[in-house]
Coordinates of C-alpha atoms in Angstrom, one line a residue:
Chain L
M12 CA 23.1 -1.5 -39.1
A13 CA 20.4 -0.9 -36.7
F14 CA 18.0 -2.4 -34.1
R15 CA 14.2 -2.8 -34.0
I16 CA 11.4 -3.5 -31.6
I17 CA 9.0 -6.2 -31.9
A18 CA 5.8 -4.2 -31.2
S19 CA 3.6 -7.4 -30.2
Q20 CA 6.2 -8.2 -27.4
C21 CA 6.8 -4.6 -26.3
T22 CA 5.4 -3.5 -22.9
Q23 CA 5.7 0.1 -23.8
C24 CA 7.5 0.7 -20.6
G25 CA 9.8 3.3 -22.4
A26 CA 13.1 2.5 -20.7
C27 CA 14.6 2.2 -24.1
E28 CA 13.6 5.5 -25.2
F29 CA 15.6 7.2 -22.4
E30 CA 18.5 5.0 -22.4
C31 CA 19.1 5.2 -26.0
P32 CA 22.3 7.4 -26.5
S33 CA 21.3 8.4 -30.2
G34 CA 17.9 9.5 -29.6
A35 CA 16.6 7.0 -32.1
I36 CA 13.8 5.5 -30.2
K37 CA 10.4 7.3 -30.2
F38 CA 6.8 6.5 -29.5
K39 CA 4.9 6.5 -32.7
G40 CA 1.2 6.1 -32.9
E41 CA 0.6 2.9 -30.9
A42 CA 4.3 1.6 -30.3
Y43 CA 7.9 2.3 -29.8
V44 CA 10.0 2.3 -33.0
I45 CA 13.6 2.6 -33.7
D46 CA 14.8 5.0 -36.5
P47 CA 17.2 3.1 -38.4
E48 CA 18.7 6.3 -39.7
K49 CA 19.7 7.1 -36.3
C50 CA 20.4 3.9 -34.6
T51 CA 24.2 3.2 -34.0
E52 CA 23.8 0.0 -32.3
C53 CA 25.6 1.9 -29.6
K54 CA 28.9 1.5 -31.3
G55 CA 31.5 3.4 -29.8
E56 CA 29.4 4.4 -26.8
F57 CA 28.6 1.1 -25.1
E58 CA 29.8 -2.6 -25.2
L59 CA 26.2 -3.7 -25.5
Q60 CA 23.0 -2.0 -26.9
Q61 CA 21.4 -0.1 -24.3
C62 CA 17.7 -1.0 -25.6
A63 CA 18.3 -4.7 -25.7
S64 CA 20.0 -4.6 -22.2
V65 CA 17.3 -2.7 -20.4
C66 CA 14.3 -4.3 -22.1
P67 CA 12.3 -6.4 -19.6
V68 CA 11.0 -8.9 -22.4
P69 CA 13.6 -11.3 -23.9
K70 CA 14.0 -11.0 -27.6
T71 CA 12.0 -7.9 -28.1
C72 CA 15.0 -5.4 -29.0
I73 CA 16.7 -7.2 -31.8
P74 CA 18.9 -6.7 -34.8
A75 CA 17.0 -5.6 -37.7
Chain U
M8 CA -18.2 -0.4 -4.1
S9 CA -18.3 0.6 -0.3
S10 CA -20.0 3.8 0.7
P11 CA -17.8 6.5 1.8
M12 CA -17.3 6.9 5.6
I13 CA -19.0 10.2 5.6
S14 CA -21.9 10.9 3.0
L15 CA -20.5 13.1 0.4
K16 CA -24.0 14.7 -0.2
S17 CA -23.8 16.3 3.3
L18 CA -20.4 17.9 2.6
T19 CA -21.9 21.2 1.3
S20 CA -20.5 24.6 2.5
K21 CA -23.2 25.1 4.7
T22 CA -22.8 21.9 6.6
T23 CA -21.7 22.4 10.2
M24 CA -19.3 20.3 12.1
N25 CA -21.9 18.9 14.4
Q26 CA -23.9 17.7 11.5
L27 CA -20.9 15.9 10.0
L28 CA -19.9 14.4 13.3
A29 CA -23.3 12.9 13.8
T30 CA -23.1 11.5 10.3
A31 CA -19.9 9.9 11.1
K32 CA -21.3 8.2 14.0
S33 CA -24.2 7.1 12.1
G34 CA -26.5 8.3 14.7
A35 CA -25.8 5.5 17.0
C36 CA -23.5 7.3 19.8
A37 CA -23.7 10.3 21.8
S38 CA -20.7 12.5 21.5
S39 CA -18.3 12.5 24.5
S40 CA -16.1 15.3 25.2
C41 CA -13.6 16.0 22.5
G42 CA -10.1 15.4 23.4
S43 CA -7.0 16.9 21.6
P44 CA -6.0 14.8 18.7
A45 CA -3.3 12.9 20.5
K46 CA -0.4 11.1 19.2
P47 CA 0.4 7.4 20.3
D48 CA 3.1 7.2 23.0
D49 CA 5.9 5.9 21.1
V50 CA 6.1 8.4 18.4
D51 CA 8.1 11.6 18.9
P52 CA 6.2 14.8 17.9
D53 CA 7.9 15.7 14.7
T54 CA 7.4 12.2 13.3
W55 CA 3.7 12.4 14.2
E56 CA 3.1 15.5 12.4
K57 CA 4.6 13.5 9.2
I58 CA 2.5 10.5 9.6
K59 CA -0.6 11.6 11.1
D60 CA -2.4 11.8 7.9
H61 CA -0.8 9.0 6.0
P62 CA -2.8 6.0 5.9
C63 CA 0.2 3.6 5.0
Y64 CA 2.6 5.1 7.6
S65 CA 0.2 5.3 10.4
E66 CA -2.1 2.6 11.5
E67 CA -4.1 5.4 13.2
A68 CA -4.4 7.4 10.1
H69 CA -5.7 4.6 8.0
H70 CA -9.1 4.8 9.8
Y71 CA -9.5 8.4 8.4
F72 CA -7.3 9.0 5.4
A73 CA -7.1 7.8 1.9
R74 CA -4.3 7.6 -0.8
M75 CA -4.2 7.3 -4.4
H76 CA -1.6 6.0 -6.7
V77 CA -0.9 7.1 -10.4
A78 CA 1.0 4.8 -12.8
V79 CA 3.0 7.3 -14.5
A80 CA 6.5 5.7 -14.3
P81 CA 6.3 2.1 -16.0
A82 CA 10.1 1.9 -16.8
C83 CA 12.1 -0.3 -14.5
N84 CA 15.7 -1.1 -13.9
I85 CA 15.4 -4.4 -12.3
Q86 CA 13.7 -7.9 -13.0
C87 CA 12.2 -9.5 -10.0
N88 CA 11.2 -13.0 -10.1
Y89 CA 7.8 -12.2 -8.6
C90 CA 7.2 -9.7 -11.3
N91 CA 5.9 -10.2 -14.8
R92 CA 6.6 -7.1 -16.8
K93 CA 4.5 -8.2 -19.8
Y94 CA 1.4 -7.5 -17.8
D95 CA 1.9 -5.7 -14.6
C96 CA 3.7 -6.1 -11.3
A97 CA 2.0 -9.0 -9.7
N98 CA 3.1 -8.0 -6.2
E99 CA 1.5 -4.7 -6.4
S100 CA -1.7 -5.2 -8.2
R101 CA -4.5 -7.7 -7.9
P102 CA -4.4 -10.4 -10.4
G103 CA -5.7 -9.9 -14.0
V104 CA -6.2 -6.3 -13.9
V105 CA -3.7 -4.0 -15.8
S106 CA -3.2 -0.5 -14.3
E107 CA -4.1 2.5 -16.5
R108 CA -0.7 4.2 -17.4
L109 CA -0.9 7.9 -17.3
T110 CA 1.2 10.8 -18.7
P111 CA 2.0 13.5 -16.0
D112 CA -0.7 15.6 -17.5
Q113 CA -3.3 13.0 -17.3
A114 CA -2.2 12.2 -13.8
L115 CA -2.8 15.8 -12.7
R116 CA -6.3 15.5 -14.0
K117 CA -7.0 12.5 -12.2
V118 CA -5.6 13.7 -9.0
I119 CA -7.7 16.9 -9.0
A120 CA -10.8 14.8 -9.9
V121 CA -10.3 12.6 -7.1
A122 CA -9.5 15.3 -4.6
N123 CA -12.8 17.0 -5.5
E124 CA -14.7 13.7 -4.8
V125 CA -12.8 11.9 -2.0
P126 CA -12.4 14.4 0.9
Q127 CA -10.3 11.8 3.0
L128 CA -7.6 12.1 0.2
S129 CA -4.3 13.1 1.9
V130 CA -1.5 11.2 -0.1
L131 CA -0.5 10.8 -3.6
G132 CA 1.8 8.0 -4.3
I133 CA 3.8 6.6 -7.4
A134 CA 4.2 2.8 -6.8
G135 CA 4.5 1.0 -10.0
P136 CA 4.4 -0.6 -12.4
G137 CA 7.9 0.2 -13.0
D138 CA 10.4 2.2 -10.6
A139 CA 9.6 5.8 -9.6
C140 CA 13.2 6.8 -9.3
Y141 CA 14.5 5.0 -12.5
D142 CA 11.7 6.7 -14.5
W143 CA 12.5 9.8 -12.8
K144 CA 11.6 12.4 -15.3
K145 CA 7.7 11.4 -15.2
T146 CA 7.7 11.1 -11.5
K147 CA 9.2 14.5 -11.1
A148 CA 7.0 16.1 -13.6
T149 CA 3.9 14.5 -11.9
F150 CA 4.9 15.6 -8.5
E151 CA 5.7 19.0 -9.5
R152 CA 2.4 19.5 -11.3
V153 CA 0.2 18.1 -8.7
A154 CA 2.1 20.0 -5.8
S155 CA 1.5 23.4 -7.6
E156 CA -2.2 22.8 -7.8
I157 CA -2.9 21.0 -4.4
P158 CA -0.2 22.1 -2.2
D159 CA -1.0 20.2 1.1
I160 CA -1.1 16.8 -0.5
K161 CA 1.4 14.6 0.7
L162 CA 3.9 13.0 -1.9
C163 CA 5.3 9.5 -1.6
L164 CA 7.0 7.0 -3.9
S165 CA 8.0 3.4 -4.0
T166 CA 11.3 2.3 -5.3
N167 CA 13.6 -0.8 -5.6
G168 CA 16.3 1.5 -4.4
L169 CA 18.7 0.9 -7.3
A170 CA 18.5 4.5 -8.7
L171 CA 17.3 6.1 -5.4
P172 CA 20.7 7.6 -4.4
D173 CA 20.8 9.7 -7.5
H174 CA 17.6 11.5 -6.5
V175 CA 17.4 11.8 -2.9
D176 CA 18.5 15.5 -2.9
E177 CA 15.7 16.3 -5.5
L178 CA 13.2 14.4 -3.4
A179 CA 14.0 16.4 -0.2
D180 CA 13.7 19.6 -2.4
M181 CA 10.2 18.6 -3.5
N182 CA 9.1 17.9 0.1
V183 CA 8.7 14.2 -0.5
D184 CA 8.9 13.0 3.0
H185 CA 7.7 9.4 2.7
V186 CA 9.6 7.0 0.6
T187 CA 9.2 3.1 0.4
I188 CA 12.1 0.8 -0.6
T189 CA 11.4 -2.8 -1.5
I190 CA 14.3 -4.7 0.4
N191 CA 14.3 -8.5 0.1
M192 CA 17.8 -9.2 1.2
V193 CA 20.9 -8.2 2.6
D194 CA 22.8 -11.1 1.7
P195 CA 23.6 -11.1 -2.2
E196 CA 23.5 -14.9 -2.1
I197 CA 19.9 -14.8 -1.4
G198 CA 19.4 -11.7 -3.7
A199 CA 20.6 -13.9 -6.7
K200 CA 17.7 -16.0 -6.2
I201 CA 15.3 -13.2 -6.3
Y202 CA 16.6 -10.9 -8.8
P203 CA 17.8 -12.4 -12.3
W204 CA 19.2 -9.1 -13.5
I205 CA 19.6 -5.4 -12.9
F206 CA 20.3 -2.5 -15.3
H207 CA 22.8 0.0 -13.7
D208 CA 25.5 2.3 -15.1
H209 CA 24.7 1.5 -18.7
R210 CA 24.9 -2.3 -18.6
R211 CA 23.1 -5.5 -17.4
F212 CA 24.5 -7.2 -14.4
T213 CA 23.4 -10.8 -13.5
G214 CA 23.7 -13.2 -10.6
L215 CA 25.8 -12.3 -7.4
E216 CA 27.4 -9.1 -8.9
A217 CA 23.7 -7.8 -9.5
A218 CA 22.5 -8.6 -6.1
K219 CA 25.6 -7.1 -4.5
I220 CA 25.1 -3.8 -6.4
L221 CA 21.5 -3.7 -5.6
H222 CA 22.2 -4.3 -2.0
E223 CA 24.7 -1.6 -1.7
R224 CA 22.6 1.1 -3.5
Q225 CA 19.7 0.2 -1.3
M226 CA 21.6 0.6 2.0
L227 CA 23.1 3.9 0.6
G228 CA 19.8 5.2 -0.3
L229 CA 18.1 4.3 3.1
E230 CA 21.0 6.0 4.9
M231 CA 20.8 9.0 2.6
L232 CA 17.1 9.3 3.3
T233 CA 17.4 9.0 7.0
A234 CA 20.2 11.7 7.1
R235 CA 17.6 14.1 5.5
G236 CA 14.9 13.1 7.7
I237 CA 12.8 11.6 5.1
L238 CA 10.7 8.9 6.6
T239 CA 11.2 5.3 5.0
K240 CA 9.2 2.4 4.9
I241 CA 10.7 -1.0 3.9
N242 CA 8.6 -3.4 2.0
S243 CA 9.9 -7.1 1.9
V244 CA 8.2 -9.8 0.0
M245 CA 8.2 -13.0 1.9
I246 CA 9.3 -15.9 -0.2
P247 CA 9.2 -19.2 1.7
G248 CA 12.1 -21.3 1.5
V249 CA 14.3 -18.3 -0.2
N250 CA 14.3 -15.4 2.3
D251 CA 11.6 -16.1 5.0
E252 CA 14.2 -16.6 7.8
H253 CA 16.6 -14.1 6.4
L254 CA 13.9 -11.2 6.8
I255 CA 14.9 -11.2 10.6
E256 CA 18.3 -10.2 9.5
V257 CA 16.9 -7.7 6.8
N258 CA 14.8 -6.2 9.7
K259 CA 17.9 -5.6 11.9
W260 CA 19.7 -3.8 9.2
V261 CA 17.1 -1.5 8.2
K262 CA 16.3 -0.6 11.6
E263 CA 20.0 0.3 12.4
R264 CA 19.8 2.5 9.2
G265 CA 16.9 4.4 10.4
A266 CA 13.9 2.9 8.6
F267 CA 10.8 3.9 10.2
L268 CA 8.5 1.1 9.3
H269 CA 9.0 -2.6 8.1
N270 CA 6.2 -4.1 6.1
V271 CA 6.4 -7.9 5.3
M272 CA 4.1 -8.9 2.6
P273 CA 3.3 -12.2 1.4
L274 CA 4.6 -13.4 -2.1
I275 CA 1.7 -13.5 -4.7
S276 CA 2.6 -16.4 -7.0
D277 CA -0.4 -17.4 -9.2
P278 CA 0.8 -19.5 -12.2
E279 CA -1.6 -17.2 -14.4
H280 CA 0.3 -14.3 -13.7
G281 CA 3.1 -15.6 -15.7
T282 CA 5.9 -14.7 -13.1
H283 CA 9.0 -16.8 -12.7
Y284 CA 8.0 -17.8 -9.2
G285 CA 4.4 -18.5 -10.5
L286 CA 5.6 -20.7 -13.3
T287 CA 8.2 -22.7 -11.3
G288 CA 5.6 -23.4 -8.4
Q289 CA 7.2 -21.2 -5.8
R290 CA 4.5 -21.0 -3.1
G291 CA 3.4 -17.9 -1.0
P292 CA 3.3 -18.1 2.8
R293 CA 0.3 -19.0 4.5
A294 CA -1.4 -16.4 6.8
V295 CA -0.3 -18.1 9.9
E296 CA 3.4 -18.4 8.5
L297 CA 3.2 -14.6 7.7
K298 CA 1.9 -13.8 11.2
T299 CA 4.4 -16.0 12.9
L300 CA 7.3 -14.3 11.1
Q301 CA 5.7 -10.6 11.8
D302 CA 5.6 -11.8 15.6
R303 CA 9.2 -12.7 15.5
L304 CA 10.1 -9.4 14.0
D305 CA 8.4 -7.4 16.9
G306 CA 10.8 -5.3 18.8
G307 CA 12.8 -4.6 15.8
A308 CA 12.0 -2.0 13.4
R309 CA 8.3 -1.1 13.7
L310 CA 6.1 -3.4 11.9
M311 CA 3.2 -2.5 9.4
R312 CA 0.2 -4.8 9.8
H313 CA -2.5 -2.9 8.1
C314 CA -1.0 -3.2 4.5
R315 CA -3.6 -4.5 1.9
Q316 CA -1.0 -5.0 -1.0
C317 CA -3.1 -2.5 -3.0
R318 CA -3.0 -2.0 -6.7
A319 CA -0.8 0.5 -8.4
D320 CA -3.8 2.6 -9.5
A321 CA -5.7 2.1 -6.0
V322 CA -7.9 5.0 -4.8
G323 CA -9.5 5.6 -1.4
L324 CA -9.2 4.3 2.0
L325 CA -6.9 1.1 2.6
G326 CA -9.1 -2.0 2.1
E327 CA -11.6 -0.1 -0.3
D328 CA -10.5 0.4 -4.0
R329 CA -12.5 3.1 -5.8
G330 CA -9.9 3.2 -8.7
Q331 CA -12.7 2.0 -11.2
E332 CA -14.6 5.2 -10.5
F333 CA -11.8 7.4 -11.6
T334 CA -10.7 5.8 -14.8
L335 CA -9.6 8.4 -17.5
D336 CA -12.8 8.0 -19.4
R337 CA -14.9 8.9 -16.2
I338 CA -12.8 12.1 -15.8
P339 CA -13.9 15.2 -17.2
G340 CA -11.4 16.8 -19.9
E341 CA -11.2 20.0 -17.8
V342 CA -11.0 19.9 -14.0
S343 CA -10.3 22.6 -11.5
Y344 CA -9.5 21.9 -8.0
D345 CA -12.1 22.6 -5.2
A346 CA -10.5 22.4 -1.7
S347 CA -13.8 22.9 0.2
K348 CA -14.6 19.3 0.9
R349 CA -11.1 18.2 1.8
E350 CA -10.9 21.2 4.2
T351 CA -14.3 20.5 5.9
Y352 CA -13.4 16.8 6.2
R353 CA -10.0 17.7 7.9
E354 CA -11.8 19.7 10.7
V355 CA -14.2 16.9 11.4
V356 CA -11.5 14.5 11.6
A357 CA -9.3 16.6 13.8
R358 CA -12.2 16.4 16.4
E359 CA -13.5 13.0 16.1
R360 CA -10.0 11.4 16.1
G361 CA -9.1 13.3 19.3
D362 CA -12.2 11.6 20.8
H363 CA -11.0 8.1 19.4
V364 CA -7.6 8.2 20.7
A365 CA -8.8 9.1 24.2
A366 CA -11.2 6.2 24.0
K367 CA -8.6 4.0 22.6
S368 CA -6.0 4.7 25.0
E369 CA -8.5 4.1 28.0
A370 CA -9.4 0.8 26.6
I371 CA -6.0 -0.5 25.8
G372 CA -4.9 0.7 29.4
M373 CA -7.5 -1.4 31.2
V374 CA -6.7 -4.5 29.1
K375 CA -2.9 -3.9 29.9
T376 CA -3.5 -3.4 33.6
A377 CA -5.9 -6.3 33.8
G378 CA -3.0 -8.7 34.7
S379 CA -4.7 -11.6 32.8
S380 CA -2.9 -13.9 30.8
G381 CA -5.9 -14.3 28.5
L382 CA -5.6 -13.8 24.6
L383 CA -8.7 -13.0 22.5
L384 CA -8.6 -12.8 18.7
V385 CA -11.3 -10.5 17.3
A386 CA -12.3 -10.0 13.7
V387 CA -14.0 -6.6 13.0
A388 CA -16.3 -5.3 10.2
T389 CA -15.6 -1.6 9.7
K390 CA -15.5 0.8 6.9
G391 CA -13.5 3.4 8.7
G392 CA -13.5 6.0 11.5
G393 CA -12.1 3.5 13.9
R394 CA -15.6 2.2 14.6
I395 CA -17.5 -1.1 14.2
N396 CA -19.7 0.2 11.5
E397 CA -19.8 -2.4 8.8
H398 CA -22.7 -4.9 8.4
F399 CA -21.6 -8.6 8.2
G400 CA -23.1 -9.2 4.7
H401 CA -21.5 -6.1 3.2
A402 CA -17.8 -6.6 4.5
K403 CA -15.3 -7.5 2.0
E404 CA -12.5 -8.1 4.8
F405 CA -12.4 -8.2 8.5
Q406 CA -9.8 -6.5 10.6
V407 CA -8.0 -8.8 13.0
Y408 CA -7.3 -7.4 16.6
E409 CA -5.5 -9.3 19.2
A410 CA -6.1 -8.4 22.9
S411 CA -3.8 -9.5 25.5
A412 CA -1.4 -8.4 28.3
I413 CA 0.4 -6.2 25.9
G414 CA -2.7 -4.3 25.0
I415 CA -5.0 -4.6 21.8
N416 CA -3.3 -4.5 18.6
L417 CA -4.2 -4.8 15.1
V418 CA -2.6 -8.0 13.7
G419 CA -3.8 -8.3 10.2
H420 CA -7.0 -8.6 8.2
R421 CA -8.9 -11.3 6.3
K422 CA -10.4 -10.8 3.0
V423 CA -13.6 -12.4 2.2
E424 CA -16.3 -12.3 -0.6
Q425 CA -19.2 -10.1 0.3
Y426 CA -21.8 -12.4 1.8
C427 CA -24.9 -10.4 1.0
R428 CA -25.7 -9.2 -2.4
G429 CA -29.1 -7.5 -2.9
G430 CA -30.6 -8.6 0.3
W431 CA -29.9 -12.3 0.2
G432 CA -26.9 -14.5 1.1
E433 CA -25.3 -17.2 -0.5
E434 CA -24.7 -20.3 1.3
S435 CA -21.4 -21.3 -0.4
T436 CA -20.0 -17.7 0.3
L437 CA -20.9 -18.2 4.0
D438 CA -18.9 -21.4 4.1
D439 CA -15.9 -19.4 2.6
V440 CA -16.3 -16.7 5.1
I441 CA -16.3 -19.2 8.0
A442 CA -13.1 -20.8 6.6
A443 CA -11.6 -17.3 6.4
L444 CA -12.3 -16.6 10.0
D445 CA -10.6 -19.7 11.1
G446 CA -9.1 -19.2 14.6
I447 CA -11.1 -16.1 15.4
D448 CA -12.9 -16.2 18.9
I449 CA -15.3 -13.2 18.3
L450 CA -16.6 -11.3 15.3
L451 CA -18.0 -7.8 15.8
C452 CA -20.2 -6.1 13.2
A453 CA -22.8 -3.2 13.0
K454 CA -25.4 -5.8 12.1
I455 CA -25.9 -9.4 11.2
G456 CA -28.8 -11.6 10.3
D457 CA -29.8 -14.6 12.5
C458 CA -29.1 -17.4 10.0
P459 CA -25.4 -16.4 9.3
K460 CA -25.1 -15.7 13.1
D461 CA -26.3 -19.4 13.9
Q462 CA -23.9 -20.8 11.2
L463 CA -21.1 -19.0 12.5
T464 CA -21.6 -19.8 16.2
K465 CA -22.0 -23.4 15.2
A466 CA -18.4 -23.2 13.5
G467 CA -17.1 -21.8 16.8
V468 CA -17.1 -18.1 15.9
R469 CA -19.1 -16.2 18.4
V470 CA -20.8 -13.0 16.8
T471 CA -22.3 -9.9 18.1
D472 CA -23.7 -6.7 16.8
D473 CA -24.3 -5.4 20.4
Y474 CA -21.3 -3.0 20.0
G475 CA -22.2 -1.7 16.7
Y476 CA -20.9 2.0 16.1
D477 CA -18.7 1.9 18.9
Y478 CA -15.1 2.4 18.9
I479 CA -13.2 -1.0 18.2
E480 CA -11.0 -0.8 21.1
T481 CA -13.7 0.1 23.5
A482 CA -15.9 -2.9 22.4
I483 CA -12.9 -5.3 22.5
S484 CA -12.0 -4.1 26.2
A485 CA -15.5 -4.9 27.2
L486 CA -15.4 -8.4 25.7
Y487 CA -11.9 -9.0 27.1
A488 CA -13.1 -8.1 30.6
A489 CA -16.4 -10.1 30.3
E490 CA -14.2 -13.0 29.0
F491 CA -11.6 -13.1 31.7
G492 CA -13.9 -11.9 34.7
L493 CA -12.7 -8.5 35.0
E494 CA -14.4 -5.1 35.8
P495 CA -15.4 -3.4 32.5
L496 CA -14.8 0.3 31.6
A497 CA -17.8 2.5 31.7
A498 CA -19.0 2.8 28.3
T499 CA -17.5 5.7 26.3
A500 CA -18.2 7.4 23.1

């Protein structure tokens, strides 16, 4: 269970990176990516996924 | 690119102050006695110390000092209907150009490079895209690094206010004494029409609830800044039919809470920017609507009339953007700060501006006491220093002054396309310039050719270069006297 970022949509603002409670989001090469091993979909921490809630572009942080 | 106010070539260590002063005046005027750098009458001395070198906070300072912005904090916690995050914040950037986003280390390199080349530089701001208080770690890292290299540079930032209360104490600790909050409403019902959502306390809020939280945080942030003596400028985007009338109420609220300056900016909503307002056909205000609203706000919180809605990576004096000279690829990999140019420039300005303030105060006093009910709208071509020192054909904007029984006041500016390119003028451009000068009585410039002069006169705008290199207010007072049959002042400066 993990989320992923659609790189072509991403504005690279980086808000998801510092909101992610699991430290699963990093800037790698040219884009932000979510490490599926670390992503918990915020279960047990928040009602909704932080990356998707803060992302300014619709349908950019989505279930993998 | 417009040339700097003082030739940088002359700024060597051996340059004397008198040589520089002569350069500033472009050889046109004999120097009169230098007064002390006086402050405007309606500003207390402590506040004047804070604003006297800040081009955005002091209308007087904007003739002499430059700011630069570094885009280091791209993350934002709010969606605004006038902003499309996919490209850039349309309201803080000119159309079609994306700002260069920098890391704090890259920003430091850029600030040093600019400080070495632009002696007018006095302020570093972080103004988008994104929110400086929300993307706080990058903002803080940038300010700390720059302040340790260039201790006398003033730091300021822009914010939507949502995360502001969390960082007011740190701002005070870092000696940030200028903050701009964008406040477009004090009524959440109106806020809901401007902000589709906010992200706060780990969740996304929408509608009335979102606007209510934002409003409360903005007021709290403003009150906290005021309590710590940090000067606060309020930016409001004027959105016709949404918050235009409401901004009168906003002005009252922010004044009561200690805001120093209120800047009402026109909505920019071109469809091609892809913003919600752009796509739904929400129009921006016409120049006359903006001015009418600003006039109604006079008497509330002090108004900013000299804003140019600059880019988030602008560099230079207001009205001039030298950002393209200082993109990362044009900056050396290794830079070290050399304070000499900025120091020399400051000494020159201290003398020149005392002279200007005295001349200005005399000119305004004359117009005020003339007892005439006449009103004169004057457009001025200037490249800084408070003087009429730009050629008509080189001007990219004209500053607009209103002379009346209440004095001589800057009331706005009109952007134009540069008429003269490489020695010849374009006829269609001249038509556009004439259209932009609608309603102006007289145009003042350092020089103008006979052809454009005739065309302008035919269109009802009188033009003269008789006052070239004089102080703006001195020239306007002489025109005012001539126009309404009064005794003119003896020429100063």
